[in-house]
PDB file of C-alpha atoms in Angstrom:
ATOM      1  CA  GLN A  96      -6.302   0.330 -17.303  1.00  0.00           C
ATOM      2  CA  LEU A  97      -3.076  -1.557 -16.368  1.00  0.00           C
ATOM      3  CA  GLN A  98      -1.067   0.742 -14.254  1.00  0.00           C
ATOM      4  CA  LEU A  99       1.603  -0.231 -11.520  1.00  0.00           C
ATOM      5  CA  VAL A 100       3.998   2.070  -9.642  1.00  0.00           C
ATOM      6  CA  GLU A 101       7.410   1.496  -8.109  1.00  0.00           C
ATOM      7  CA  SER A 102       8.548   2.945  -5.022  1.00  0.00           C
ATOM      8  CA  GLY A 103      11.209   2.662  -2.287  1.00  0.00           C
ATOM      9  CA  GLY A 104      14.365   2.877  -3.947  1.00  0.00           C
ATOM     10  CA  ASP A 105      16.797   5.194  -2.254  1.00  0.00           C
ATOM     11  CA  LEU A 106      20.625   5.416  -1.758  1.00  0.00           C
ATOM     12  CA  VAL A 107      22.163   3.406   0.963  1.00  0.00           C
ATOM     13  CA  GLN A 108      25.339   1.886   1.834  1.00  0.00           C
ATOM     14  CA  PRO A 109      26.683  -1.720   0.956  1.00  0.00           C
ATOM     15  CA  GLY A 110      25.339  -3.892   3.478  1.00  0.00           C
ATOM     16  CA  GLY A 111      22.173  -2.171   3.851  1.00  0.00           C
ATOM     17  CA  SER A 112      18.538  -3.169   3.343  1.00  0.00           C
ATOM     18  CA  LEU A 113      15.482  -1.877   1.259  1.00  0.00           C
ATOM     19  CA  ARG A 114      12.086  -2.543   0.735  1.00  0.00           C
ATOM     20  CA  LEU A 115      10.401  -1.907  -2.298  1.00  0.00           C
ATOM     21  CA  SER A 116       6.591  -1.831  -3.448  1.00  0.00           C
ATOM     22  CA  CYS A 117       4.858  -2.361  -6.801  1.00  0.00           C
ATOM     23  CA  ALA A 118       1.197  -1.072  -6.178  1.00  0.00           C
ATOM     24  CA  ALA A 119      -1.518  -1.143  -8.843  1.00  0.00           C
ATOM     25  CA  SER A 120      -4.336   1.323  -8.632  1.00  0.00           C
ATOM     26  CA  GLU A 121      -6.660  -0.115 -11.428  1.00  0.00           C
ATOM     27  CA  PHE A 122      -6.648  -3.813 -11.230  1.00  0.00           C
ATOM     28  CA  PRO A 123      -6.357  -6.558  -8.657  1.00  0.00           C
ATOM     29  CA  LEU A 124      -2.770  -7.549  -8.223  1.00  0.00           C
ATOM     30  CA  GLY A 125      -4.134 -10.590  -6.713  1.00  0.00           C
ATOM     31  CA  SER A 126      -5.078 -12.131 -10.706  1.00  0.00           C
ATOM     32  CA  TYR A 127      -1.535 -11.739 -11.659  1.00  0.00           C
ATOM     33  CA  THR A 128       1.988 -13.065 -11.382  1.00  0.00           C
ATOM     34  CA  ILE A 129       4.267 -10.228 -10.315  1.00  0.00           C
ATOM     35  CA  GLY A 130       7.836  -9.722 -11.795  1.00  0.00           C
ATOM     36  CA  TRP A 131      10.352  -7.391 -10.227  1.00  0.00           C
ATOM     37  CA  PHE A 132      13.176  -6.564 -12.816  1.00  0.00           C
ATOM     38  CA  ARG A 133      16.314  -4.155 -12.989  1.00  0.00           C
ATOM     39  CA  GLN A 134      18.390  -2.566 -15.266  1.00  0.00           C
ATOM     40  CA  ALA A 135      21.943  -0.790 -14.803  1.00  0.00           C
ATOM     41  CA  PRO A 136      23.304   1.593 -16.818  1.00  0.00           C
ATOM     42  CA  GLY A 137      24.685   0.219 -20.302  1.00  0.00           C
ATOM     43  CA  LYS A 138      23.343  -3.470 -19.163  1.00  0.00           C
ATOM     44  CA  GLU A 139      20.846  -5.474 -20.055  1.00  0.00           C
ATOM     45  CA  ARG A 140      17.370  -5.690 -18.274  1.00  0.00           C
ATOM     46  CA  GLU A 141      17.406  -8.662 -16.382  1.00  0.00           C
ATOM     47  CA  GLY A 142      14.974 -10.223 -14.245  1.00  0.00           C
ATOM     48  CA  VAL A 143      15.117 -10.381 -10.322  1.00  0.00           C
ATOM     49  CA  SER A 144      12.127 -12.033  -8.905  1.00  0.00           C
ATOM     50  CA  LEU A 145       8.507 -12.970  -9.366  1.00  0.00           C
ATOM     51  CA  ILE A 146       5.801 -14.355  -7.154  1.00  0.00           C
ATOM     52  CA  SER A 147       2.657 -15.982  -8.484  1.00  0.00           C
ATOM     53  CA  SER A 148      -1.152 -14.506  -7.730  1.00  0.00           C
ATOM     54  CA  GLY A 149      -1.594 -16.574  -4.956  1.00  0.00           C
ATOM     55  CA  GLY A 150       1.679 -16.170  -3.605  1.00  0.00           C
ATOM     56  CA  LEU A 151       2.873 -20.026  -3.490  1.00  0.00           C
ATOM     57  CA  VAL A 152       5.557 -19.610  -6.139  1.00  0.00           C
ATOM     58  CA  THR A 153       8.606 -17.367  -5.815  1.00  0.00           C
ATOM     59  CA  ASP A 154      11.479 -17.288  -8.106  1.00  0.00           C
ATOM     60  CA  TYR A 155      14.855 -15.444  -7.635  1.00  0.00           C
ATOM     61  CA  ARG A 156      17.735 -14.515  -9.991  1.00  0.00           C
ATOM     62  CA  ASP A 157      21.078 -16.474  -8.514  1.00  0.00           C
ATOM     63  CA  SER A 158      22.734 -13.252  -7.549  1.00  0.00           C
ATOM     64  CA  VAL A 159      19.919 -12.225  -4.973  1.00  0.00           C
ATOM     65  CA  LYS A 160      19.305 -15.361  -3.456  1.00  0.00           C
ATOM     66  CA  GLY A 161      19.183 -15.479  -0.135  1.00  0.00           C
ATOM     67  CA  ARG A 162      19.521 -11.701   0.333  1.00  0.00           C
ATOM     68  CA  PHE A 163      16.046 -10.700  -1.343  1.00  0.00           C
ATOM     69  CA  THR A 164      12.801 -11.820  -0.541  1.00  0.00           C
ATOM     70  CA  ILE A 165       9.654 -11.065  -2.913  1.00  0.00           C
ATOM     71  CA  SER A 166       6.286 -11.414  -0.647  1.00  0.00           C
ATOM     72  CA  ARG A 167       2.480  -9.638  -1.555  1.00  0.00           C
ATOM     73  CA  ASP A 168      -0.467  -8.734   0.331  1.00  0.00           C
ATOM     74  CA  ASN A 169      -3.404  -9.079  -2.403  1.00  0.00           C
ATOM     75  CA  ALA A 170      -5.466  -7.190   0.150  1.00  0.00           C
ATOM     76  CA  LYS A 171      -3.306  -4.067  -0.174  1.00  0.00           C
ATOM     77  CA  ASN A 172      -2.859  -4.477  -3.670  1.00  0.00           C
ATOM     78  CA  THR A 173       0.776  -4.419  -3.307  1.00  0.00           C
ATOM     79  CA  VAL A 174       3.869  -6.748  -3.789  1.00  0.00           C
ATOM     80  CA  TYR A 175       6.732  -6.373  -1.940  1.00  0.00           C
ATOM     81  CA  LEU A 176      10.556  -6.993  -2.747  1.00  0.00           C
ATOM     82  CA  GLN A 177      12.458  -6.911   0.486  1.00  0.00           C
ATOM     83  CA  MET A 178      16.786  -6.874  -0.416  1.00  0.00           C
ATOM     84  CA  ASP A 179      18.679  -7.108   2.577  1.00  0.00           C
ATOM     85  CA  ARG A 180      22.588  -7.081   2.397  1.00  0.00           C
ATOM     86  CA  LEU A 181      23.052  -4.991  -0.266  1.00  0.00           C
ATOM     87  CA  LYS A 182      26.348  -4.794  -2.895  1.00  0.00           C
ATOM     88  CA  SER A 183      27.168  -2.225  -5.302  1.00  0.00           C
ATOM     89  CA  GLU A 184      26.273  -4.848  -7.955  1.00  0.00           C
ATOM     90  CA  ASP A 185      22.327  -4.440  -6.965  1.00  0.00           C
ATOM     91  CA  THR A 186      22.406  -0.679  -8.546  1.00  0.00           C
ATOM     92  CA  ALA A 187      19.875  -0.381 -10.744  1.00  0.00           C
ATOM     93  CA  VAL A 188      16.656   1.000 -11.659  1.00  0.00           C
ATOM     94  CA  TYR A 189      13.738  -1.420 -10.412  1.00  0.00           C
ATOM     95  CA  TYR A 190      10.690  -2.345 -12.020  1.00  0.00           C
ATOM     96  CA  CYS A 191       7.641  -4.256 -12.224  1.00  0.00           C
ATOM     97  CA  GLN A 192       5.507  -6.382 -14.401  1.00  0.00           C
ATOM     98  CA  ALA A 193       2.384  -8.695 -14.745  1.00  0.00           C
ATOM     99  CA  VAL A 194       3.924 -11.788 -16.169  1.00  0.00           C
ATOM    100  CA  LEU A 195       2.471 -14.631 -17.822  1.00  0.00           C
ATOM    101  CA  GLY A 196       5.231 -17.561 -16.655  1.00  0.00           C
ATOM    102  CA  ILE A 197       6.587 -18.434 -13.529  1.00  0.00           C
ATOM    103  CA  THR A 198      10.015 -18.585 -13.778  1.00  0.00           C
ATOM    104  CA  ILE A 199      12.967 -15.815 -14.061  1.00  0.00           C
ATOM    105  CA  ALA A 200      13.625 -16.909 -17.753  1.00  0.00           C
ATOM    106  CA  ALA A 201      10.023 -17.214 -18.848  1.00  0.00           C
ATOM    107  CA  MET A 202       9.363 -13.381 -17.657  1.00  0.00           C
ATOM    108  CA  GLU A 203      13.009 -12.474 -19.212  1.00  0.00           C
ATOM    109  CA  ASP A 204      11.835 -13.583 -22.501  1.00  0.00           C
ATOM    110  CA  GLN A 205       7.796 -11.479 -22.523  1.00  0.00           C
ATOM    111  CA  ASP A 206       8.027  -8.312 -24.801  1.00  0.00           C
ATOM    112  CA  PHE A 207       5.872  -5.585 -22.723  1.00  0.00           C
ATOM    113  CA  ALA A 208       4.480  -3.025 -24.363  1.00  0.00           C
ATOM    114  CA  SER A 209       5.589  -0.164 -21.798  1.00  0.00           C
ATOM    115  CA  TRP A 210       7.542   0.282 -18.821  1.00  0.00           C
ATOM    116  CA  GLY A 211       7.091   2.354 -15.656  1.00  0.00           C
ATOM    117  CA  GLN A 212       9.147   5.350 -14.111  1.00  0.00           C
ATOM    118  CA  GLY A 213      11.172   2.213 -11.832  1.00  0.00           C
ATOM    119  CA  THR A 214      12.656   3.382  -8.798  1.00  0.00           C
ATOM    120  CA  GLN A 215      16.271   3.871  -8.076  1.00  0.00           C
ATOM    121  CA  VAL A 216      18.404   1.775  -5.965  1.00  0.00           C
ATOM    122  CA  THR A 217      22.087   3.361  -5.554  1.00  0.00           C
ATOM    123  CA  VAL A 218      24.260   1.204  -3.530  1.00  0.00           C
ATOM    124  CA  SER A 219      27.606   3.000  -2.845  1.00  0.00           C
ATOM    125  CA  SER A 220      29.916   3.925  -0.033  1.00  0.00           C
TER     126      SER A 220
END
């Protein structure tokens, strides 16, 4: 009933761009705040960005501010993460989740029953 699918990850050079997509098939994304997380090998999972159900509220972790932009198209049941000026430290598997809060800190404190496959972003020269 609750299924989110991430896509758009790829191998890019530093300074490049990618757009990730988070799509739902069995529920309306427009009813939920959606957050993006990422996890690099050997590191803790961290919150990246979120967008409220109507798109009015957004938040970003400090390291991506000014480079990443989260948006949504509720008619298409999709949330996007536009990533520009990518750096090597952005390399990670990126996941999306329906979250309860409207801050990065709140979503990082939330426990999730399961995670999808995510999409791999690799930034390397």
